[in-house]
Coordinates of C-alpha atoms in Angstrom, one line a residue:
M1 CA 0.1 0.0 -0.1
R2 CA 1.6 3.3 -1.0
F3 CA 0.5 5.6 1.8
W4 CA -1.1 3.2 4.2
S5 CA 0.8 0.7 6.4
P6 CA -0.4 -2.0 8.6
I7 CA -0.8 -1.3 12.5
D8 CA -0.8 -3.5 15.6
L9 CA -4.0 -3.6 17.6
T10 CA -4.7 -4.2 21.2
A11 CA -6.9 -7.0 22.7
A12 CA -10.0 -4.7 22.4
Y13 CA -9.0 -3.9 18.5
R14 CA -7.8 -0.4 19.2
P15 CA -4.6 0.9 17.7
V16 CA -1.5 0.5 19.7
L17 CA -0.1 4.0 20.2
F18 CA 3.4 5.3 20.3
V19 CA 5.3 6.5 23.2
D20 CA 4.1 10.2 23.0
E21 CA 1.0 9.5 20.8
T22 CA -2.5 10.3 22.0
D23 CA -6.0 9.6 20.8
I24 CA -7.9 12.9 19.5
L25 CA -11.1 11.7 17.7
V26 CA -12.9 8.6 16.7
Q27 CA -15.6 8.0 14.1
N28 CA -17.5 5.0 13.0
S29 CA -19.0 3.8 9.6
V30 CA -16.1 5.1 7.3
G31 CA -14.7 3.7 4.2
I32 CA -11.5 4.3 2.0
Y33 CA -11.2 5.4 -1.5
E34 CA -8.1 5.1 -3.7
E35 CA -8.6 8.3 -5.7
R36 CA -12.2 7.5 -7.2
V37 CA -12.0 3.9 -6.7
R38 CA -13.7 2.2 -3.7
L39 CA -11.4 -0.3 -2.0
P40 CA -13.2 -3.5 -1.2
G41 CA -12.7 -4.8 2.3
Y42 CA -12.1 -1.4 3.5
Q43 CA -15.6 0.1 3.5
N44 CA -16.7 -0.5 7.0
G45 CA -14.6 0.5 9.9
R46 CA -13.6 3.0 12.6
L47 CA -11.3 5.9 11.9
Y48 CA -9.0 7.2 14.8
L49 CA -7.3 10.6 14.6
T50 CA -4.1 10.7 17.0
S51 CA -1.4 13.2 17.2
H52 CA 0.9 11.3 14.8
R53 CA -1.4 9.2 12.5
I54 CA -4.8 8.5 11.0
C55 CA -5.8 5.0 11.9
Y56 CA -8.4 2.7 10.1
V57 CA -9.7 -0.4 11.8
D58 CA -11.8 -2.6 9.8
I59 CA -15.0 -4.0 11.6
A60 CA -15.1 -7.4 9.7
S61 CA -11.4 -8.1 9.4
P62 CA -9.7 -6.1 12.2
L63 CA -6.5 -8.0 12.3
T64 CA -5.6 -7.9 8.5
N65 CA -7.4 -4.8 7.1
S66 CA -6.3 -2.3 9.9
V67 CA -4.0 0.4 8.3
A68 CA -2.6 3.9 9.2
V69 CA -1.2 6.8 7.3
N70 CA 1.3 9.3 9.0
L71 CA 0.2 12.9 9.3
P72 CA 3.6 14.4 8.3
D73 CA 2.9 12.7 4.7
V74 CA -0.1 14.5 4.3
R75 CA 0.2 17.9 2.1
T76 CA -3.2 19.3 2.1
I77 CA -6.8 18.1 2.9
Q78 CA -10.0 19.0 1.2
Y79 CA -13.6 18.6 2.3
T80 CA -16.5 17.6 0.1
A81 CA -20.1 17.8 1.4
G82 CA -22.6 15.1 0.6
F83 CA -25.1 15.2 -2.1
L84 CA -28.1 12.9 -2.6
K85 CA -26.6 9.5 -2.2
S86 CA -23.1 10.5 -2.1
S87 CA -21.5 10.7 1.5
P88 CA -19.4 13.4 2.8
K89 CA -15.8 12.9 1.9
I90 CA -12.6 14.2 3.3
T91 CA -9.6 14.1 0.6
F92 CA -6.0 13.6 1.8
H93 CA -3.5 14.7 -0.9
F94 CA 0.1 13.4 -0.8
A95 CA 3.2 14.8 -2.4
D96 CA 4.4 13.0 -5.5
T97 CA 8.1 12.1 -5.8
L98 CA 8.5 13.3 -9.3
S99 CA 6.4 16.5 -9.4
S100 CA 6.4 17.7 -5.7
T101 CA 7.6 17.0 -2.3
S102 CA 5.8 16.3 1.1
S103 CA 7.3 19.3 2.5
P104 CA 6.4 23.0 1.4
V105 CA 7.6 24.1 -1.9
S106 CA 11.0 25.5 -1.9
P107 CA 12.0 28.4 -4.2
S108 CA 14.1 25.8 -6.5
S109 CA 11.1 24.0 -7.3
A110 CA 9.1 27.2 -7.5
N111 CA 11.4 28.5 -10.3
G112 CA 10.9 25.3 -12.4
T113 CA 13.9 23.3 -11.2
P114 CA 13.1 19.8 -10.2
Q115 CA 13.8 18.9 -6.4
S116 CA 15.5 15.7 -6.4
R117 CA 14.7 13.3 -3.6
S118 CA 15.9 9.8 -2.8
P119 CA 13.3 7.0 -3.3
S120 CA 11.4 5.8 -0.4
E121 CA 8.5 3.4 0.2
S122 CA 5.7 5.9 0.7
T123 CA 6.6 8.3 -2.1
V124 CA 8.3 6.5 -5.1
S125 CA 6.3 6.2 -8.2
L126 CA 7.5 4.3 -11.2
P127 CA 6.9 5.3 -14.7
N128 CA 6.1 2.5 -17.2
L129 CA 8.2 3.1 -20.5
S130 CA 6.4 0.6 -22.7
K131 CA 3.0 -1.1 -22.9
N132 CA 4.4 -4.6 -22.5
F133 CA 7.0 -3.9 -19.7
G134 CA 5.8 -7.0 -17.7
A135 CA 9.1 -8.8 -17.4
V136 CA 12.3 -7.2 -16.3
S137 CA 15.1 -8.6 -18.7
P138 CA 18.3 -7.1 -20.1
K139 CA 16.9 -7.2 -23.7
Q140 CA 14.1 -4.7 -22.6
S141 CA 16.5 -1.9 -21.5
T142 CA 16.8 1.1 -23.5
G143 CA 20.2 0.9 -25.4
G144 CA 21.5 -1.5 -23.1
L145 CA 22.0 1.1 -20.3
I146 CA 20.4 -1.0 -17.7
S147 CA 21.4 -4.6 -17.9
M148 CA 20.5 -5.8 -14.3
I149 CA 18.5 -4.6 -11.4
S150 CA 20.1 -5.0 -8.1
W151 CA 18.9 -4.6 -4.6
I152 CA 20.6 -4.4 -1.2
C153 CA 19.9 -6.9 1.6
P154 CA 18.6 -5.2 4.8
I155 CA 20.0 -8.0 7.0
C156 CA 23.6 -8.5 5.5
S157 CA 23.9 -5.4 3.3
H158 CA 24.8 -7.7 0.3
S159 CA 24.1 -6.5 -3.2
N160 CA 21.7 -9.1 -4.8
N161 CA 20.5 -9.1 -8.6
L162 CA 16.8 -9.7 -9.5
P163 CA 16.4 -12.7 -12.0
P164 CA 15.8 -11.8 -15.6
N165 CA 12.4 -13.3 -15.8
Y166 CA 11.2 -11.5 -12.5
R167 CA 7.7 -10.0 -12.8
A168 CA 6.4 -7.8 -9.9
S169 CA 3.4 -8.7 -7.9
I170 CA 3.6 -12.3 -9.8
S171 CA 6.9 -13.8 -9.2
P172 CA 8.0 -14.7 -5.6
I173 CA 10.4 -12.5 -3.9
P174 CA 14.0 -13.9 -4.3
P175 CA 16.0 -14.6 -1.0
C176 CA 19.5 -13.0 -0.3
T177 CA 22.2 -15.1 -1.8
T178 CA 24.3 -14.6 1.3
C179 CA 22.0 -14.9 4.3
G180 CA 18.9 -16.5 2.8
V181 CA 16.4 -14.0 4.2
K182 CA 13.8 -12.9 1.9
P183 CA 13.6 -8.8 1.7
P184 CA 10.5 -6.8 2.3
E185 CA 8.5 -6.1 -0.8
S186 CA 9.2 -2.4 -0.4
V187 CA 12.9 -3.1 -0.9
I188 CA 12.2 -4.5 -4.4
Q189 CA 9.8 -1.8 -5.3
N190 CA 12.2 0.8 -4.2
A191 CA 15.0 -0.9 -6.6
L192 CA 12.6 -1.2 -9.6
A193 CA 11.5 2.4 -9.1
E194 CA 15.2 3.7 -9.0
T195 CA 16.0 1.6 -12.0
A196 CA 13.2 3.0 -14.1
T197 CA 13.9 6.5 -12.9
N198 CA 17.4 6.2 -14.1
R199 CA 16.2 4.8 -17.4
V200 CA 14.2 7.7 -18.1
T201 CA 17.0 10.1 -17.2
R202 CA 19.5 8.2 -19.4
S203 CA 17.1 8.0 -22.4
L204 CA 16.7 11.8 -22.1
A205 CA 20.4 12.1 -22.0
N206 CA 21.0 10.0 -25.0
D207 CA 18.6 12.1 -27.0
D208 CA 20.3 15.3 -25.9
S209 CA 24.0 14.1 -26.4
S210 CA 24.4 15.5 -29.9
S211 CA 23.6 19.0 -28.7
T212 CA 25.6 19.1 -25.6
S213 CA 28.7 21.3 -25.5
S214 CA 31.6 22.0 -23.1
G215 CA 29.6 24.8 -21.3
A216 CA 26.8 22.3 -21.0
D217 CA 29.1 19.9 -19.4
L218 CA 29.9 22.4 -16.7
D219 CA 26.4 22.9 -16.1
E220 CA 25.4 19.1 -15.7
R221 CA 27.9 19.0 -12.8
A222 CA 26.0 21.8 -10.9
C223 CA 23.7 20.7 -8.1
P224 CA 20.2 21.8 -8.8
K225 CA 19.8 22.9 -5.2
C226 CA 22.9 24.5 -3.9
T227 CA 24.5 24.9 -7.5
F228 CA 27.9 23.5 -6.3
L229 CA 30.0 22.0 -9.2
N230 CA 30.4 18.4 -8.5
N231 CA 32.7 15.9 -10.4
S232 CA 30.8 14.3 -13.3
A233 CA 31.3 10.9 -11.6
M234 CA 29.3 11.9 -8.5
R235 CA 25.7 10.9 -8.3
F236 CA 25.0 12.8 -5.0
C237 CA 26.0 16.4 -4.2
E238 CA 29.0 16.6 -2.0
I239 CA 27.5 19.7 0.0
C240 CA 24.0 18.9 0.4
G241 CA 23.5 15.5 -0.6
A242 CA 20.9 16.0 -3.2
R243 CA 20.8 13.9 -6.4
L244 CA 22.7 15.1 -9.4
R245 CA 21.4 15.2 -13.2
T246 CA 23.3 12.9 -15.2
T247 CA 23.0 15.2 -18.3
A248 CA 22.2 18.9 -18.7
F249 CA 18.8 19.8 -19.9
N250 CA 16.8 23.1 -20.0
P251 CA 13.5 23.7 -18.4
S252 CA 11.8 22.3 -21.6
D253 CA 13.6 18.9 -21.1
Y254 CA 12.3 19.0 -17.5
I255 CA 8.7 19.5 -18.5
L256 CA 9.2 16.5 -21.0
N257 CA 10.6 14.4 -18.1
K258 CA 7.6 15.4 -16.0
N259 CA 5.1 14.5 -18.7
I260 CA 6.8 11.2 -19.1
A261 CA 6.6 10.5 -15.3
T262 CA 3.1 11.6 -14.8
K263 CA 1.4 10.1 -18.1
E264 CA 2.7 6.8 -18.1
S265 CA 1.8 3.9 -15.7
Y266 CA 3.2 3.2 -12.3
L267 CA 3.7 0.3 -9.8
P268 CA 0.5 -1.7 -8.9
F269 CA -1.4 -0.7 -5.8
T270 CA -1.3 -3.5 -3.3
I271 CA -4.9 -3.2 -2.4
G272 CA -7.8 -2.4 -4.9
R273 CA -5.7 -2.5 -7.9
G274 CA -4.2 -6.1 -8.0
S275 CA -6.7 -7.3 -10.7
Q276 CA -5.6 -4.3 -13.0
S277 CA -2.0 -5.2 -13.1
S278 CA -0.1 -7.5 -15.3
G279 CA 3.3 -8.1 -13.8
F280 CA 5.3 -5.0 -13.7
G281 CA 3.2 -2.9 -16.1
V282 CA -0.1 -1.2 -14.8
E283 CA -2.7 0.6 -16.8
A284 CA -3.5 3.1 -13.9
Q285 CA -1.3 5.5 -12.0
L286 CA -0.4 5.2 -8.4
P287 CA -2.7 7.4 -6.5
T288 CA -1.8 10.8 -5.4
F289 CA -4.6 11.3 -2.9
V290 CA -7.0 9.1 -1.0
K291 CA -10.7 9.8 0.0
I292 CA -12.4 9.0 3.3
S293 CA -16.2 8.6 3.2
F294 CA -18.2 9.3 6.2
R295 CA -21.5 7.4 6.2
D296 CA -22.7 8.2 9.8
G297 CA -21.9 11.9 10.1
G298 CA -19.0 13.3 12.1
D299 CA -17.1 14.5 8.7
K300 CA -17.1 18.3 9.9
A301 CA -15.9 17.6 13.4
F302 CA -13.2 15.1 11.7
Y303 CA -12.2 17.5 9.2
E304 CA -11.9 20.5 11.7
K305 CA -9.7 18.4 14.1
T306 CA -7.5 17.1 11.5
K307 CA -6.8 20.5 10.0
E308 CA -6.0 21.8 13.6
V309 CA -3.6 18.8 14.1
L310 CA -1.8 19.6 10.7
T311 CA -1.6 23.2 11.4
E312 CA -0.1 22.9 14.8
R313 CA 2.0 19.9 14.0
T314 CA 1.3 18.0 17.2
W315 CA 3.8 15.3 16.6
L316 CA 6.7 17.8 16.7
K317 CA 5.4 19.2 19.8
N318 CA 5.3 15.9 21.6
L319 CA 8.8 14.8 20.3
A320 CA 10.3 18.1 21.6
R321 CA 8.5 17.7 24.8
A322 CA 9.8 14.2 25.2
K323 CA 13.3 15.2 24.6
Q324 CA 13.2 18.0 26.9
M325 CA 11.8 15.8 29.6
E326 CA 14.2 12.9 29.1
P327 CA 17.0 13.2 31.6
T328 CA 15.3 13.6 34.8
I329 CA 12.7 15.3 36.7
T330 CA 14.0 18.6 37.9
I331 CA 12.4 21.4 39.8
T332 CA 13.5 24.7 38.7
K333 CA 13.6 27.5 41.3
N334 CA 13.7 31.3 40.8
P335 CA 17.3 32.3 40.5
E336 CA 16.5 35.8 41.6
P337 CA 15.4 36.0 45.2
Q338 CA 12.4 38.0 46.2
P339 CA 13.7 41.5 47.7
S340 CA 12.4 41.9 51.2
N341 CA 11.7 45.3 52.6
E342 CA 11.6 46.1 56.2
G343 CA 9.3 48.9 55.9
P344 CA 5.7 48.9 54.7
I345 CA 5.0 48.5 51.0
T346 CA 4.1 51.6 49.2
P347 CA 2.5 51.9 45.9
S348 CA 4.7 52.8 42.9
F349 CA 3.7 54.9 40.1
G350 CA 5.2 55.9 36.8
I351 CA 7.9 54.0 35.1
N352 CA 9.2 52.4 38.2
G353 CA 5.6 50.9 39.0
L354 CA 5.4 49.6 35.3
Q355 CA 8.8 48.1 35.6
R356 CA 8.0 46.1 38.9
M357 CA 4.7 45.1 37.4
V358 CA 6.3 43.5 34.3
E359 CA 9.1 42.0 36.6
R360 CA 6.2 40.2 38.8
E361 CA 4.4 39.2 35.8
R362 CA 7.6 37.5 34.5
M363 CA 8.4 35.9 37.6
R364 CA 4.8 34.6 37.8
N365 CA 5.0 33.2 34.2
Q366 CA 8.2 31.5 34.9
D367 CA 7.0 29.9 37.9
L368 CA 3.9 28.7 36.1
M369 CA 5.9 27.2 33.1
S370 CA 8.4 25.4 35.5
S371 CA 5.4 23.9 37.3
L372 CA 3.9 22.7 33.9
D373 CA 7.3 21.4 33.0
D374 CA 7.4 19.4 36.3
L375 CA 3.8 18.1 35.7
H376 CA 4.6 16.8 32.2
S377 CA 7.8 15.3 33.5
L378 CA 5.8 13.5 36.2
M379 CA 3.1 12.3 33.8
K380 CA 5.8 11.0 31.5
K381 CA 7.6 9.2 34.3
A382 CA 4.2 7.7 35.7
R383 CA 3.5 6.3 32.1
D384 CA 7.1 4.7 31.9
M385 CA 6.4 3.2 35.4
V386 CA 3.1 1.8 34.1
S387 CA 4.9 0.0 31.3
L388 CA 7.7 -1.1 33.5
A389 CA 5.2 -2.6 35.7
E390 CA 3.3 -4.3 33.0
G391 CA 6.6 -5.8 31.4
F392 CA 7.7 -7.1 34.9
A393 CA 4.1 -8.7 35.3
I394 CA 4.6 -10.5 32.0
R395 CA 7.9 -11.8 32.8
L396 CA 6.6 -13.1 36.4
A397 CA 3.8 -14.8 34.6
A398 CA 6.1 -16.5 32.1
S399 CA 8.8 -17.6 34.7
P400 CA 8.0 -20.5 37.2
G401 CA 8.9 -20.6 40.8
V402 CA 7.7 -17.0 41.5
P403 CA 5.8 -16.6 44.8
D404 CA 2.3 -15.6 44.5
E405 CA 2.7 -12.7 46.9
A406 CA 5.1 -11.1 44.4
R407 CA 2.8 -11.4 41.5
R408 CA 0.0 -10.1 43.5
A409 CA 2.0 -7.0 44.8
L410 CA 3.3 -6.2 41.4
R411 CA -0.3 -6.4 39.8
E412 CA -1.9 -4.2 42.4
S413 CA 1.0 -1.6 42.0
S414 CA 0.5 -1.5 38.2
Q415 CA -3.3 -1.2 38.7
A416 CA -2.9 1.7 41.3
L417 CA -0.7 3.8 38.9
S418 CA -2.9 4.6 36.1
L419 CA -4.3 3.6 32.8
S420 CA -1.3 2.6 30.2
S421 CA -3.4 4.3 27.3
P422 CA -5.1 7.9 27.2
I423 CA -8.3 8.1 28.8
V424 CA -11.4 8.2 26.6
T425 CA -13.6 11.2 27.0
K426 CA -16.8 12.4 25.2
Q427 CA -14.8 14.8 23.1
M428 CA -13.1 12.2 21.4
A429 CA -16.4 10.9 19.7
G430 CA -16.9 12.3 16.3
G431 CA -20.0 14.4 16.1
G432 CA -20.7 14.1 19.7
S433 CA -22.2 10.6 19.2
D434 CA -22.9 8.7 22.6
Q435 CA -22.8 5.3 20.8
I436 CA -19.0 6.1 19.7
Y437 CA -18.2 7.2 23.1
Y438 CA -19.8 4.2 24.8
S439 CA -18.0 1.7 22.1
E440 CA -14.6 3.3 22.8
L441 CA -15.2 3.3 26.6
A442 CA -16.0 -0.4 26.3
R443 CA -12.9 -1.1 24.6
Q444 CA -10.8 0.7 27.0
L445 CA -12.6 -1.1 29.8
A446 CA -11.8 -4.4 28.1
E447 CA -8.2 -3.5 28.0
F448 CA -8.2 -2.5 31.7
L449 CA -9.9 -5.7 32.8
D450 CA -7.6 -7.9 30.6
N451 CA -4.6 -6.3 32.5
G452 CA -4.9 -8.6 35.3
V453 CA -7.9 -6.8 37.1
L454 CA -10.6 -9.2 36.4
K455 CA -8.2 -12.1 37.1
S456 CA -7.5 -10.6 40.7
E457 CA -11.2 -10.7 41.4
G458 CA -11.6 -14.5 40.6
G459 CA -13.0 -13.9 37.0
I460 CA -16.2 -12.1 38.2
A461 CA -16.6 -8.7 39.6
T462 CA -19.5 -6.5 40.4
L463 CA -20.3 -3.4 38.7
F464 CA -19.7 -1.6 41.8
D465 CA -16.1 -2.9 42.1
V466 CA -15.4 -2.2 38.4
F467 CA -16.6 1.4 38.7
A468 CA -14.3 1.9 41.8
L469 CA -11.2 0.4 40.1
Y470 CA -11.6 1.9 36.8
N471 CA -12.1 5.5 38.1
R472 CA -9.3 5.2 40.4
A473 CA -7.3 4.1 37.4
R474 CA -8.5 7.2 35.5
G475 CA -7.6 9.6 38.1
I476 CA -9.4 12.6 36.2
S477 CA -12.3 12.8 34.2
L478 CA -14.1 10.3 36.1
I479 CA -17.2 8.5 34.4
S480 CA -20.7 8.2 35.8
P481 CA -22.4 4.9 36.8
K482 CA -24.7 5.3 33.7
D483 CA -21.6 5.6 31.3
L484 CA -20.2 2.4 32.9
Y485 CA -23.5 0.4 32.5
S486 CA -23.9 1.6 29.0
A487 CA -20.4 0.7 28.0
C488 CA -20.5 -2.8 29.6
S489 CA -23.7 -3.5 27.8
T490 CA -22.0 -3.4 24.5
F491 CA -19.3 -6.0 25.4
E492 CA -21.1 -8.8 23.6
K493 CA -22.1 -6.4 20.5
L494 CA -18.4 -5.5 20.0
G495 CA -17.0 -9.1 20.3
L496 CA -14.9 -8.3 23.4
P497 CA -13.8 -11.2 25.8
F498 CA -16.1 -10.0 28.6
R499 CA -19.9 -9.9 29.1
M500 CA -22.3 -8.2 31.7
R501 CA -24.5 -10.6 33.6
R502 CA -27.6 -10.0 35.7
F503 CA -28.7 -12.2 38.6
K504 CA -32.3 -13.0 39.6
S505 CA -31.8 -10.6 42.5
G506 CA -30.7 -7.8 40.3
L507 CA -27.0 -7.7 41.0
T508 CA -24.9 -7.1 38.0
V509 CA -21.5 -8.5 37.4
V510 CA -18.9 -8.5 34.6
Q511 CA -17.2 -11.8 33.9
E512 CA -15.3 -13.6 31.0
A513 CA -17.3 -14.2 28.0
L514 CA -15.9 -17.9 27.9
K515 CA -17.4 -18.8 31.2
N516 CA -21.1 -19.1 30.8
D517 CA -23.6 -20.2 33.6
D518 CA -23.1 -23.9 33.1
I519 CA -19.3 -23.8 33.2
T520 CA -19.3 -21.8 36.4
I521 CA -21.8 -24.0 38.1
R522 CA -20.0 -27.2 37.1
T523 CA -16.7 -25.8 38.5
L524 CA -18.5 -25.0 41.6
V525 CA -20.2 -28.4 42.2
D526 CA -17.0 -30.2 41.4
W527 CA -15.1 -28.3 44.2
I528 CA -17.9 -28.8 46.6
K529 CA -17.7 -32.5 46.2
T530 CA -13.9 -32.3 46.8
A531 CA -14.2 -30.0 49.7
E532 CA -16.9 -32.2 51.4
N533 CA -14.8 -35.3 51.2
K534 CA -11.5 -33.8 52.3
Q535 CA -11.8 -30.8 54.2
Y536 CA -15.3 -30.0 55.5
G537 CA -16.6 -33.4 56.1
E538 CA -19.3 -35.3 54.2
D539 CA -22.2 -33.8 56.4
N540 CA -20.9 -30.1 56.9
G541 CA -21.3 -28.5 53.4
V542 CA -19.8 -25.3 52.6
T543 CA -20.8 -21.7 53.2
A544 CA -20.5 -18.7 51.0
Q545 CA -17.5 -17.5 52.9
D546 CA -15.7 -20.8 52.1
V547 CA -16.5 -20.3 48.3
S548 CA -15.2 -16.8 48.5
Q549 CA -11.9 -17.8 50.0
Q550 CA -11.6 -20.6 47.3
F551 CA -12.4 -18.6 44.2
G552 CA -11.7 -15.0 45.2
W553 CA -15.1 -13.8 44.5
S554 CA -17.1 -11.4 46.7
V555 CA -19.6 -12.8 49.2
G556 CA -22.5 -11.4 47.3
V557 CA -21.4 -13.0 44.0
C558 CA -21.0 -16.3 45.9
V559 CA -24.4 -16.2 47.4
E560 CA -25.8 -15.5 43.9
E561 CA -24.0 -18.3 42.3
L562 CA -24.8 -20.9 45.0
E563 CA -28.5 -19.9 44.7
T564 CA -28.3 -20.3 41.1
A565 CA -26.9 -23.8 41.4
Q566 CA -29.7 -24.8 43.9
E567 CA -32.3 -23.5 41.4
Q568 CA -31.1 -25.7 38.8
G569 CA -31.1 -28.9 41.2
K570 CA -27.3 -29.2 41.5
L571 CA -27.1 -28.1 45.2
C572 CA -29.3 -28.3 48.3
S573 CA -29.1 -25.9 51.3
D574 CA -29.6 -26.3 55.1
A575 CA -30.4 -22.9 56.9
V576 CA -29.1 -23.1 60.4
V577 CA -28.3 -20.8 63.2
E578 CA -24.6 -20.4 62.0
G579 CA -25.8 -19.7 58.4
T580 CA -26.8 -21.3 55.3
R581 CA -24.8 -24.4 54.3
Y582 CA -24.9 -26.0 50.9
F583 CA -24.4 -29.6 49.9
V584 CA -24.4 -31.6 46.6
N585 CA -27.9 -32.7 45.6
M586 CA -27.6 -36.6 45.8
I587 CA -31.1 -37.3 45.2
G588 CA -31.0 -37.4 41.4
E589 CA -27.8 -39.4 41.5
A590 CA -28.8 -42.1 44.1
S591 CA -30.2 -45.5 43.0
W592 CA -33.4 -46.0 44.9
D593 CA -35.6 -49.2 44.4
W594 CA -39.0 -48.1 45.4
K595 CA -40.4 -51.7 45.1
Y596 CA -38.0 -53.1 47.3
E597 CA -38.2 -50.4 50.0
L598 CA -42.1 -50.8 49.7
F599 CA -42.0 -54.6 50.2
K600 CA -39.5 -54.3 53.1
A601 CA -41.8 -51.8 55.0
V602 CA -44.8 -54.1 54.5
E603 CA -43.0 -57.0 55.9
K604 CA -41.9 -55.0 58.9
R605 CA -45.5 -54.0 59.5
D606 CA -46.8 -57.5 59.3
I607 CA -44.3 -58.7 61.7

């Protein structure tokens, strides 16, 4: 995919964020267009706007069809309102390698001089020089200028050659002849792109070789960016590193080269264009822009937020803040001591009063900025501590022989710090939709419960306990009980590994989706049979406190589970002064011959 790249997802199918990346906005029911072509498999998903990326998570296939685009690669955005059956769309324009750049236009490019760039995975476009350029072979090279296409192995840095019969998107990727590791597809595409670009340049050089002169030989060595005169054997400028032209041509030649690069075909697009390609040649251009269709509203809010993020360049601010706060947490004090006057403070007027006012304002702003820096540093260190605690918890779970007390203490400490991901707020919901907010809140709740919280509660926790634990982890912007209930109600609809369950008495709990009522009751009955035989005696039974001590459930949950098992006929109870005790119901399992017992009773009566 040219502009999009695959992303990693959490257990709740949310994008895994970078270190200093934060969520900004979420919108449901969106689809991706490649220019004017609708991409199959990418038409029903969620769109996340973060401080660094725009992430698309597909509803049907989240693990395979979830991609993202980096915001620094976006040049301009455009909003198109909906009309009749057409949904509103936001168009993201990307800079093309041969005609423009992803950065603002430089003076050299504005004057008609091409700004050379090294090929990359997201910006390289490859011109097709012939209609039947399917197979790459030495016979098809123009004038024998290119006899073999080579690529550099990213593992061992060995230079390999593509086989003569290699066909892009059809032939398998050849492994490295030294280390045997197959390179990523982007490495082969970059090699093909660079080779074809050099072929265009050298073809134009052969056409103009008859008209070149000694003065032109000096011009062809001049760097197009810094005008430094380089040696004719150099490919890159010795001063600025820009790619050098191999031959001198006037602006009209550049226009010809530009037309060849834009009017001919390009490499095939990995999604949506695979059926249109035939090997290396394609009948359609690589796209220079993509469209995102909003079918359930939220388009204007998403457009405004995206424009704001692109204008403020949030990713650069986060990077600068991270570098500034990297060493340690430092508390800056005012280097200038406050002047202390023994006498009473008299008001100052005129220039002296204005100077004192400005000085007090400057000192107040300095203290405020130092306090904010300390707060940002503390928040960053807290996030690092959460990540460190989670890493230790994973290692302890994988290593045998670790005491349970150590695991429990580490799990409780990681839960007491905070959430590892940014908190979900109502402002993140596109268009202010409550449904989007509850869905994202449910996904973050699932991530929170999956982080050992529900396991510490025995796999079942009441809604009151979840409310207290989750709000304590959020710290700020606490949620209401209504929001928590609405979010937990969407667990099964979103396909999350948890479900909300309501008992007959009205008690509401959250438990793992795999453990249904039958599995829970079977586990409870099997343990009671073992407990009656070994610990409590055959005639003593068990209480709700015994079940709570064994499974880690709260006493209220234990009572509800025992009563549910009794209603299904698996248990029977005996209410005594000390409390209610539960036994395994043996009536259904006992073998009782009523005829024998009846005749035996009649014989005793006759005697």
